[in-house]
Amino acid sequence: MLQWVLSHIVVGWNPHYMFASYDLKYLEDPQGSFGEEDSIHTMARIGLKEDMPNAYEILDRFNWESEDMETVMLDAQNISIEEAAMNWGDENQDKVNEWTEGVEAVDGDERTRQ
């Protein structure tokens, strides 16, 4: 049994598509051997808020969970990352609407499938 357990331990991190593929669990790391938890943040260039307030507003509202990213990453194993992202947006329109609600439409490229 111990051999089976040891042969099924992997080092991983979130977000990663393996969490969308398998029912993985984190083990305790009381000595901090694998470091501290990290986080992902949206960044924008200085002046974007003034130059492109609508784009800035969407970026400011943008928020998704590791599970969302992992879903896109898993899909991107078989299709392009762009198509995987489009599919996620189509399947999570309520989240996309939260990011874009009340934001003025502007001239630019529309989100389209290729």
mmCIF file of N, CA and C in Angstrom:
data_model
loop_
_atom_site.group_PDB
_atom_site.id
_atom_site.type_symbol
_atom_site.label_atom_id
_atom_site.label_comp_id
_atom_site.label_asym_id
_atom_site.label_seq_id
_atom_site.Cartn_x
_atom_site.Cartn_y
_atom_site.Cartn_z
ATOM 1 N N MET A 1 0.831 -1.197 0.000
ATOM 2 C CA MET A 1 0.000 0.000 0.000
ATOM 3 C C MET A 1 0.867 1.250 0.000
ATOM 4 N N LEU A 2 1.896 1.266 0.839
ATOM 5 C CA LEU A 2 2.775 2.434 0.900
ATOM 6 C C LEU A 2 3.427 2.677 -0.454
ATOM 7 N N GLN A 3 3.834 1.626 -1.144
ATOM 8 C CA GLN A 3 4.442 1.782 -2.474
ATOM 9 C C GLN A 3 3.460 2.436 -3.436
ATOM 10 N N TRP A 4 2.174 2.027 -3.381
ATOM 11 C CA TRP A 4 1.152 2.619 -4.250
ATOM 12 C C TRP A 4 1.005 4.103 -3.956
ATOM 13 N N VAL A 5 0.946 4.460 -2.679
ATOM 14 C CA VAL A 5 0.807 5.864 -2.284
ATOM 15 C C VAL A 5 1.995 6.659 -2.784
ATOM 16 N N LEU A 6 3.191 6.171 -2.553
ATOM 17 C CA LEU A 6 4.391 6.902 -2.969
ATOM 18 C C LEU A 6 4.488 7.032 -4.480
ATOM 19 N N SER A 7 3.973 6.069 -5.212
ATOM 20 C CA SER A 7 4.040 6.147 -6.675
ATOM 21 C C SER A 7 2.961 7.061 -7.247
ATOM 22 N N HIS A 8 2.049 7.548 -6.428
ATOM 23 C CA HIS A 8 0.963 8.404 -6.892
ATOM 24 C C HIS A 8 1.030 9.810 -6.306
ATOM 25 N N ILE A 9 2.169 10.204 -5.812
ATOM 26 C CA ILE A 9 2.352 11.558 -5.305
ATOM 27 C C ILE A 9 3.052 12.371 -6.382
ATOM 28 N N VAL A 10 2.485 13.513 -6.723
ATOM 29 C CA VAL A 10 3.071 14.397 -7.732
ATOM 30 C C VAL A 10 3.221 15.792 -7.140
ATOM 31 N N VAL A 11 4.167 16.514 -7.652
ATOM 32 C CA VAL A 11 4.316 17.915 -7.275
ATOM 33 C C VAL A 11 3.491 18.730 -8.274
ATOM 34 N N GLY A 12 2.638 19.576 -7.778
ATOM 35 C CA GLY A 12 1.781 20.359 -8.654
ATOM 36 C C GLY A 12 1.524 21.738 -8.097
ATOM 37 N N TRP A 13 0.806 22.527 -8.861
ATOM 38 C CA TRP A 13 0.482 23.891 -8.473
ATOM 39 C C TRP A 13 -0.842 24.270 -9.126
ATOM 40 N N ASN A 14 -1.462 25.258 -8.578
ATOM 41 C CA ASN A 14 -2.687 25.811 -9.163
ATOM 42 C C ASN A 14 -2.345 27.172 -9.738
ATOM 43 N N PRO A 15 -2.911 27.536 -10.859
ATOM 44 C CA PRO A 15 -3.774 26.697 -11.687
ATOM 45 C C PRO A 15 -2.962 25.747 -12.554
ATOM 46 N N HIS A 16 -3.493 24.551 -12.760
ATOM 47 C CA HIS A 16 -2.921 23.565 -13.663
ATOM 48 C C HIS A 16 -4.045 22.655 -14.121
ATOM 49 N N TYR A 17 -4.017 22.287 -15.407
ATOM 50 C CA TYR A 17 -5.119 21.501 -15.949
ATOM 51 C C TYR A 17 -5.262 20.123 -15.298
ATOM 52 N N MET A 18 -4.203 19.619 -14.654
ATOM 53 C CA MET A 18 -4.323 18.295 -14.036
ATOM 54 C C MET A 18 -5.397 18.288 -12.945
ATOM 55 N N PHE A 19 -5.657 19.458 -12.331
ATOM 56 C CA PHE A 19 -6.697 19.517 -11.303
ATOM 57 C C PHE A 19 -8.093 19.425 -11.910
ATOM 58 N N ALA A 20 -8.224 19.786 -13.181
ATOM 59 C CA ALA A 20 -9.503 19.631 -13.871
ATOM 60 C C ALA A 20 -9.658 18.216 -14.410
ATOM 61 N N SER A 21 -8.557 17.486 -14.511
ATOM 62 C CA SER A 21 -8.588 16.125 -15.049
ATOM 63 C C SER A 21 -8.745 15.053 -13.971
ATOM 64 N N TYR A 22 -8.175 15.307 -12.793
ATOM 65 C CA TYR A 22 -8.113 14.295 -11.747
ATOM 66 C C TYR A 22 -8.583 14.878 -10.419
ATOM 67 N N ASP A 23 -9.017 14.005 -9.547
ATOM 68 C CA ASP A 23 -9.439 14.406 -8.206
ATOM 69 C C ASP A 23 -8.205 14.441 -7.308
ATOM 70 N N LEU A 24 -7.434 15.529 -7.403
ATOM 71 C CA LEU A 24 -6.178 15.656 -6.672
ATOM 72 C C LEU A 24 -6.386 16.400 -5.358
ATOM 73 N N LYS A 25 -5.579 16.076 -4.395
ATOM 74 C CA LYS A 25 -5.621 16.733 -3.086
ATOM 75 C C LYS A 25 -4.213 17.201 -2.740
ATOM 76 N N TYR A 26 -4.136 18.320 -2.052
ATOM 77 C CA TYR A 26 -2.852 18.786 -1.546
ATOM 78 C C TYR A 26 -2.530 18.078 -0.239
ATOM 79 N N LEU A 27 -1.272 17.711 -0.073
ATOM 80 C CA LEU A 27 -0.812 17.167 1.197
ATOM 81 C C LEU A 27 -0.355 18.318 2.077
ATOM 82 N N GLU A 28 -0.369 18.101 3.363
ATOM 83 C CA GLU A 28 0.141 19.110 4.291
ATOM 84 C C GLU A 28 1.640 19.297 4.045
ATOM 85 N N ASP A 29 2.112 20.511 4.233
ATOM 86 C CA ASP A 29 3.539 20.825 4.069
ATOM 87 C C ASP A 29 3.973 21.641 5.285
ATOM 88 N N PRO A 30 3.992 21.015 6.460
ATOM 89 C CA PRO A 30 4.246 21.770 7.695
ATOM 90 C C PRO A 30 5.619 22.443 7.738
ATOM 91 N N GLN A 31 6.586 21.947 6.991
ATOM 92 C CA GLN A 31 7.915 22.561 6.989
ATOM 93 C C GLN A 31 8.071 23.604 5.892
ATOM 94 N N GLY A 32 7.042 23.810 5.091
ATOM 95 C CA GLY A 32 7.115 24.808 4.024
ATOM 96 C C GLY A 32 8.123 24.455 2.943
ATOM 97 N N SER A 33 8.301 23.191 2.686
ATOM 98 C CA SER A 33 9.284 22.734 1.699
ATOM 99 C C SER A 33 8.998 23.246 0.294
ATOM 100 N N PHE A 34 7.728 23.458 -0.002
ATOM 101 C CA PHE A 34 7.351 23.874 -1.346
ATOM 102 C C PHE A 34 7.011 25.361 -1.421
ATOM 103 N N GLY A 35 7.354 26.113 -0.401
ATOM 104 C CA GLY A 35 7.147 27.556 -0.429
ATOM 105 C C GLY A 35 5.754 27.969 -0.006
ATOM 106 N N GLU A 36 5.511 29.247 -0.106
ATOM 107 C CA GLU A 36 4.233 29.833 0.295
ATOM 108 C C GLU A 36 3.259 29.858 -0.876
ATOM 109 N N GLU A 37 2.003 30.083 -0.563
ATOM 110 C CA GLU A 37 0.973 30.208 -1.581
ATOM 111 C C GLU A 37 1.207 31.493 -2.365
ATOM 112 N N ASP A 38 1.048 31.407 -3.670
ATOM 113 C CA ASP A 38 1.165 32.574 -4.542
ATOM 114 C C ASP A 38 -0.216 33.043 -4.952
ATOM 115 N N SER A 39 -0.264 34.176 -5.597
ATOM 116 C CA SER A 39 -1.529 34.673 -6.129
ATOM 117 C C SER A 39 -1.278 35.309 -7.491
ATOM 118 N N ILE A 40 -2.343 35.428 -8.251
ATOM 119 C CA ILE A 40 -2.282 36.013 -9.585
ATOM 120 C C ILE A 40 -3.078 37.311 -9.556
ATOM 121 N N HIS A 41 -2.519 38.354 -10.108
ATOM 122 C CA HIS A 41 -3.170 39.666 -10.110
ATOM 123 C C HIS A 41 -3.221 40.234 -11.521
ATOM 124 N N THR A 42 -4.236 41.021 -11.791
ATOM 125 C CA THR A 42 -4.327 41.743 -13.053
ATOM 126 C C THR A 42 -3.493 43.010 -12.943
ATOM 127 N N MET A 43 -2.732 43.278 -13.971
ATOM 128 C CA MET A 43 -1.914 44.487 -13.993
ATOM 129 C C MET A 43 -2.273 45.302 -15.232
ATOM 130 N N ALA A 44 -2.158 46.592 -15.120
ATOM 131 C CA ALA A 44 -2.408 47.481 -16.255
ATOM 132 C C ALA A 44 -1.313 48.540 -16.276
ATOM 133 N N ARG A 45 -1.076 49.082 -17.441
ATOM 134 C CA ARG A 45 -0.033 50.102 -17.559
ATOM 135 C C ARG A 45 -0.482 51.406 -16.920
ATOM 136 N N ILE A 46 0.478 52.187 -16.508
ATOM 137 C CA ILE A 46 0.192 53.523 -15.971
ATOM 138 C C ILE A 46 -0.491 54.338 -17.057
ATOM 139 N N GLY A 47 -1.564 54.992 -16.707
ATOM 140 C CA GLY A 47 -2.286 55.846 -17.643
ATOM 141 C C GLY A 47 -3.420 55.156 -18.378
ATOM 142 N N LEU A 48 -3.555 53.836 -18.253
ATOM 143 C CA LEU A 48 -4.630 53.135 -18.957
ATOM 144 C C LEU A 48 -5.997 53.622 -18.491
ATOM 145 N N LYS A 49 -6.141 53.887 -17.211
ATOM 146 C CA LYS A 49 -7.433 54.326 -16.671
ATOM 147 C C LYS A 49 -7.895 55.607 -17.346
ATOM 148 N N GLU A 50 -6.967 56.508 -17.618
ATOM 149 C CA GLU A 50 -7.312 57.770 -18.268
ATOM 150 C C GLU A 50 -7.456 57.608 -19.787
ATOM 151 N N ASP A 51 -6.565 56.805 -20.395
ATOM 152 C CA ASP A 51 -6.566 56.649 -21.853
ATOM 153 C C ASP A 51 -7.684 55.759 -22.365
ATOM 154 N N MET A 52 -7.992 54.709 -21.632
ATOM 155 C CA MET A 52 -8.988 53.726 -22.062
ATOM 156 C C MET A 52 -9.813 53.284 -20.856
ATOM 157 N N PRO A 53 -10.672 54.176 -20.366
ATOM 158 C CA PRO A 53 -11.402 53.876 -19.125
ATOM 159 C C PRO A 53 -12.276 52.622 -19.200
ATOM 160 N N ASN A 54 -12.834 52.327 -20.365
ATOM 161 C CA ASN A 54 -13.675 51.132 -20.482
ATOM 162 C C ASN A 54 -12.848 49.856 -20.356
ATOM 163 N N ALA A 55 -11.717 49.817 -21.015
ATOM 164 C CA ALA A 55 -10.824 48.654 -20.902
ATOM 165 C C ALA A 55 -10.347 48.512 -19.465
ATOM 166 N N TYR A 56 -9.982 49.632 -18.852
ATOM 167 C CA TYR A 56 -9.513 49.604 -17.466
ATOM 168 C C TYR A 56 -10.604 49.064 -16.541
ATOM 169 N N GLU A 57 -11.840 49.488 -16.751
ATOM 170 C CA GLU A 57 -12.953 49.039 -15.902
ATOM 171 C C GLU A 57 -13.138 47.530 -15.990
ATOM 172 N N ILE A 58 -13.049 46.986 -17.197
ATOM 173 C CA ILE A 58 -13.186 45.537 -17.364
ATOM 174 C C ILE A 58 -12.040 44.819 -16.646
ATOM 175 N N LEU A 59 -10.828 45.303 -16.829
ATOM 176 C CA LEU A 59 -9.683 44.679 -16.157
ATOM 177 C C LEU A 59 -9.802 44.786 -14.644
ATOM 178 N N ASP A 60 -10.330 45.902 -14.175
ATOM 179 C CA ASP A 60 -10.487 46.098 -12.735
ATOM 180 C C ASP A 60 -11.519 45.128 -12.150
ATOM 181 N N ARG A 61 -12.536 44.801 -12.925
ATOM 182 C CA ARG A 61 -13.581 43.879 -12.471
ATOM 183 C C ARG A 61 -13.208 42.410 -12.684
ATOM 184 N N PHE A 62 -12.278 42.177 -13.592
ATOM 185 C CA PHE A 62 -11.913 40.809 -13.986
ATOM 186 C C PHE A 62 -11.496 39.986 -12.770
ATOM 187 N N ASN A 63 -12.127 38.826 -12.628
ATOM 188 C CA ASN A 63 -11.802 37.930 -11.524
ATOM 189 C C ASN A 63 -12.294 36.542 -11.895
ATOM 190 N N TRP A 64 -11.414 35.583 -11.800
ATOM 191 C CA TRP A 64 -11.844 34.201 -11.948
ATOM 192 C C TRP A 64 -11.031 33.327 -11.026
ATOM 193 N N GLU A 65 -11.535 32.141 -10.780
ATOM 194 C CA GLU A 65 -10.949 31.221 -9.830
ATOM 195 C C GLU A 65 -10.000 30.262 -10.546
ATOM 196 N N SER A 66 -9.178 29.581 -9.770
ATOM 197 C CA SER A 66 -8.271 28.584 -10.343
ATOM 198 C C SER A 66 -9.033 27.562 -11.176
ATOM 199 N N GLU A 67 -10.206 27.157 -10.709
ATOM 200 C CA GLU A 67 -10.999 26.165 -11.433
ATOM 201 C C GLU A 67 -11.353 26.659 -12.829
ATOM 202 N N ASP A 68 -11.634 27.960 -12.961
ATOM 203 C CA ASP A 68 -11.940 28.529 -14.273
ATOM 204 C C ASP A 68 -10.728 28.430 -15.190
ATOM 205 N N MET A 69 -9.578 28.819 -14.685
ATOM 206 C CA MET A 69 -8.346 28.761 -15.475
ATOM 207 C C MET A 69 -8.004 27.325 -15.841
ATOM 208 N N GLU A 70 -8.185 26.416 -14.905
ATOM 209 C CA GLU A 70 -7.863 25.016 -15.141
ATOM 210 C C GLU A 70 -8.758 24.421 -16.215
ATOM 211 N N THR A 71 -10.018 24.836 -16.260
ATOM 212 C CA THR A 71 -10.927 24.371 -17.299
ATOM 213 C C THR A 71 -10.424 24.798 -18.675
ATOM 214 N N VAL A 72 -10.030 26.058 -18.802
ATOM 215 C CA VAL A 72 -9.497 26.548 -20.072
ATOM 216 C C VAL A 72 -8.209 25.820 -20.424
ATOM 217 N N MET A 73 -7.330 25.631 -19.439
ATOM 218 C CA MET A 73 -6.060 24.941 -19.693
ATOM 219 C C MET A 73 -6.285 23.503 -20.156
ATOM 220 N N LEU A 74 -7.250 22.814 -19.538
ATOM 221 C CA LEU A 74 -7.541 21.437 -19.938
ATOM 222 C C LEU A 74 -8.065 21.404 -21.367
ATOM 223 N N ASP A 75 -9.012 22.262 -21.689
ATOM 224 C CA ASP A 75 -9.546 22.315 -23.052
ATOM 225 C C ASP A 75 -8.452 22.628 -24.064
ATOM 226 N N ALA A 76 -7.500 23.461 -23.670
ATOM 227 C CA ALA A 76 -6.426 23.874 -24.579
ATOM 228 C C ALA A 76 -5.433 22.743 -24.860
ATOM 229 N N GLN A 77 -5.599 21.608 -24.213
ATOM 230 C CA GLN A 77 -4.767 20.462 -24.558
ATOM 231 C C GLN A 77 -5.176 19.871 -25.900
ATOM 232 N N ASN A 78 -6.439 20.153 -26.307
ATOM 233 C CA ASN A 78 -6.975 19.563 -27.538
ATOM 234 C C ASN A 78 -7.394 20.589 -28.585
ATOM 235 N N ILE A 79 -7.548 21.847 -28.176
ATOM 236 C CA ILE A 79 -7.926 22.917 -29.107
ATOM 237 C C ILE A 79 -7.045 24.121 -28.804
ATOM 238 N N SER A 80 -7.119 25.140 -29.637
ATOM 239 C CA SER A 80 -6.290 26.324 -29.406
ATOM 240 C C SER A 80 -6.709 27.020 -28.117
ATOM 241 N N ILE A 81 -5.777 27.711 -27.520
ATOM 242 C CA ILE A 81 -6.073 28.447 -26.282
ATOM 243 C C ILE A 81 -7.153 29.494 -26.528
ATOM 244 N N GLU A 82 -7.134 30.099 -27.723
ATOM 245 C CA GLU A 82 -8.159 31.100 -28.063
ATOM 246 C C GLU A 82 -9.545 30.468 -28.095
ATOM 247 N N GLU A 83 -9.661 29.300 -28.716
ATOM 248 C CA GLU A 83 -10.957 28.626 -28.773
ATOM 249 C C GLU A 83 -11.393 28.157 -27.387
ATOM 250 N N ALA A 84 -10.452 27.673 -26.599
ATOM 251 C CA ALA A 84 -10.773 27.241 -25.227
ATOM 252 C C ALA A 84 -11.294 28.424 -24.412
ATOM 253 N N ALA A 85 -10.653 29.587 -24.568
ATOM 254 C CA ALA A 85 -11.105 30.784 -23.851
ATOM 255 C C ALA A 85 -12.483 31.223 -24.335
ATOM 256 N N MET A 86 -12.699 31.175 -25.640
ATOM 257 C CA MET A 86 -14.019 31.531 -26.186
ATOM 258 C C MET A 86 -15.098 30.592 -25.632
ATOM 259 N N ASN A 87 -14.801 29.303 -25.599
ATOM 260 C CA ASN A 87 -15.768 28.330 -25.066
ATOM 261 C C ASN A 87 -16.076 28.624 -23.605
ATOM 262 N N TRP A 88 -15.032 28.938 -22.832
ATOM 263 C CA TRP A 88 -15.255 29.250 -21.424
ATOM 264 C C TRP A 88 -16.151 30.485 -21.298
ATOM 265 N N GLY A 89 -15.888 31.502 -22.098
ATOM 266 C CA GLY A 89 -16.715 32.710 -22.063
ATOM 267 C C GLY A 89 -18.165 32.420 -22.412
ATOM 268 N N ASP A 90 -18.369 31.563 -23.419
ATOM 269 C CA ASP A 90 -19.730 31.189 -23.808
ATOM 270 C C ASP A 90 -20.443 30.439 -22.683
ATOM 271 N N GLU A 91 -19.706 29.597 -21.973
ATOM 272 C CA GLU A 91 -20.294 28.786 -20.908
ATOM 273 C C GLU A 91 -20.406 29.529 -19.578
ATOM 274 N N ASN A 92 -19.780 30.685 -19.482
ATOM 275 C CA ASN A 92 -19.774 31.463 -18.232
ATOM 276 C C ASN A 92 -20.164 32.907 -18.499
ATOM 277 N N GLN A 93 -21.175 33.073 -19.313
ATOM 278 C CA GLN A 93 -21.595 34.408 -19.732
ATOM 279 C C GLN A 93 -21.986 35.280 -18.545
ATOM 280 N N ASP A 94 -22.513 34.687 -17.480
ATOM 281 C CA ASP A 94 -22.884 35.473 -16.307
ATOM 282 C C ASP A 94 -21.659 36.153 -15.699
ATOM 283 N N LYS A 95 -20.530 35.444 -15.644
ATOM 284 C CA LYS A 95 -19.299 36.039 -15.124
ATOM 285 C C LYS A 95 -18.798 37.141 -16.044
ATOM 286 N N VAL A 96 -18.811 36.861 -17.349
ATOM 287 C CA VAL A 96 -18.372 37.851 -18.339
ATOM 288 C C VAL A 96 -19.256 39.093 -18.238
ATOM 289 N N ASN A 97 -20.547 38.896 -18.053
ATOM 290 C CA ASN A 97 -21.471 40.036 -17.918
ATOM 291 C C ASN A 97 -21.130 40.893 -16.696
ATOM 292 N N GLU A 98 -20.707 40.268 -15.607
ATOM 293 C CA GLU A 98 -20.310 41.032 -14.417
ATOM 294 C C GLU A 98 -19.131 41.946 -14.732
ATOM 295 N N TRP A 99 -18.218 41.480 -15.571
ATOM 296 C CA TRP A 99 -17.034 42.272 -15.912
ATOM 297 C C TRP A 99 -17.367 43.418 -16.862
ATOM 298 N N THR A 100 -18.400 43.221 -17.684
ATOM 299 C CA THR A 100 -18.668 44.186 -18.758
ATOM 300 C C THR A 100 -19.937 45.009 -18.556
ATOM 301 N N GLU A 101 -20.739 44.691 -17.563
ATOM 302 C CA GLU A 101 -22.009 45.389 -17.351
ATOM 303 C C GLU A 101 -21.791 46.897 -17.195
ATOM 304 N N GLY A 102 -22.529 47.673 -17.998
ATOM 305 C CA GLY A 102 -22.469 49.125 -17.909
ATOM 306 C C GLY A 102 -21.250 49.752 -18.560
ATOM 307 N N VAL A 103 -20.370 48.944 -19.095
ATOM 308 C CA VAL A 103 -19.180 49.479 -19.765
ATOM 309 C C VAL A 103 -19.572 49.861 -21.182
ATOM 310 N N GLU A 104 -19.217 51.062 -21.556
ATOM 311 C CA GLU A 104 -19.575 51.591 -22.869
ATOM 312 C C GLU A 104 -18.836 50.835 -23.967
ATOM 313 N N ALA A 105 -19.575 50.449 -24.999
ATOM 314 C CA ALA A 105 -18.947 49.803 -26.154
ATOM 315 C C ALA A 105 -18.101 50.839 -26.888
ATOM 316 N N VAL A 106 -16.973 50.408 -27.382
ATOM 317 C CA VAL A 106 -16.067 51.312 -28.104
ATOM 318 C C VAL A 106 -15.658 50.675 -29.415
ATOM 319 N N ASP A 107 -15.081 51.477 -30.302
ATOM 320 C CA ASP A 107 -14.557 50.944 -31.547
ATOM 321 C C ASP A 107 -13.410 49.989 -31.252
ATOM 322 N N GLY A 108 -13.388 48.904 -31.955
ATOM 323 C CA GLY A 108 -12.313 47.942 -31.765
ATOM 324 C C GLY A 108 -12.720 46.599 -32.310
ATOM 325 N N ASP A 109 -11.849 45.651 -32.171
ATOM 326 C CA ASP A 109 -12.137 44.314 -32.656
ATOM 327 C C ASP A 109 -13.167 43.653 -31.766
ATOM 328 N N GLU A 110 -14.170 43.042 -32.398
ATOM 329 C CA GLU A 110 -15.161 42.299 -31.622
ATOM 330 C C GLU A 110 -14.606 40.936 -31.302
ATOM 331 N N ARG A 111 -15.133 40.363 -30.249
ATOM 332 C CA ARG A 111 -14.795 38.990 -29.883
ATOM 333 C C ARG A 111 -15.477 38.091 -30.891
ATOM 334 N N THR A 112 -14.707 37.406 -31.716
ATOM 335 C CA THR A 112 -15.286 36.557 -32.738
ATOM 336 C C THR A 112 -14.591 35.210 -32.779
ATOM 337 N N ARG A 113 -15.309 34.212 -33.259
ATOM 338 C CA ARG A 113 -14.710 32.905 -33.476
ATOM 339 C C ARG A 113 -14.039 32.927 -34.834
ATOM 340 N N GLN A 114 -12.919 32.262 -34.938
ATOM 341 C CA GLN A 114 -12.206 32.219 -36.216
ATOM 342 C C GLN A 114 -12.340 30.898 -36.872
#
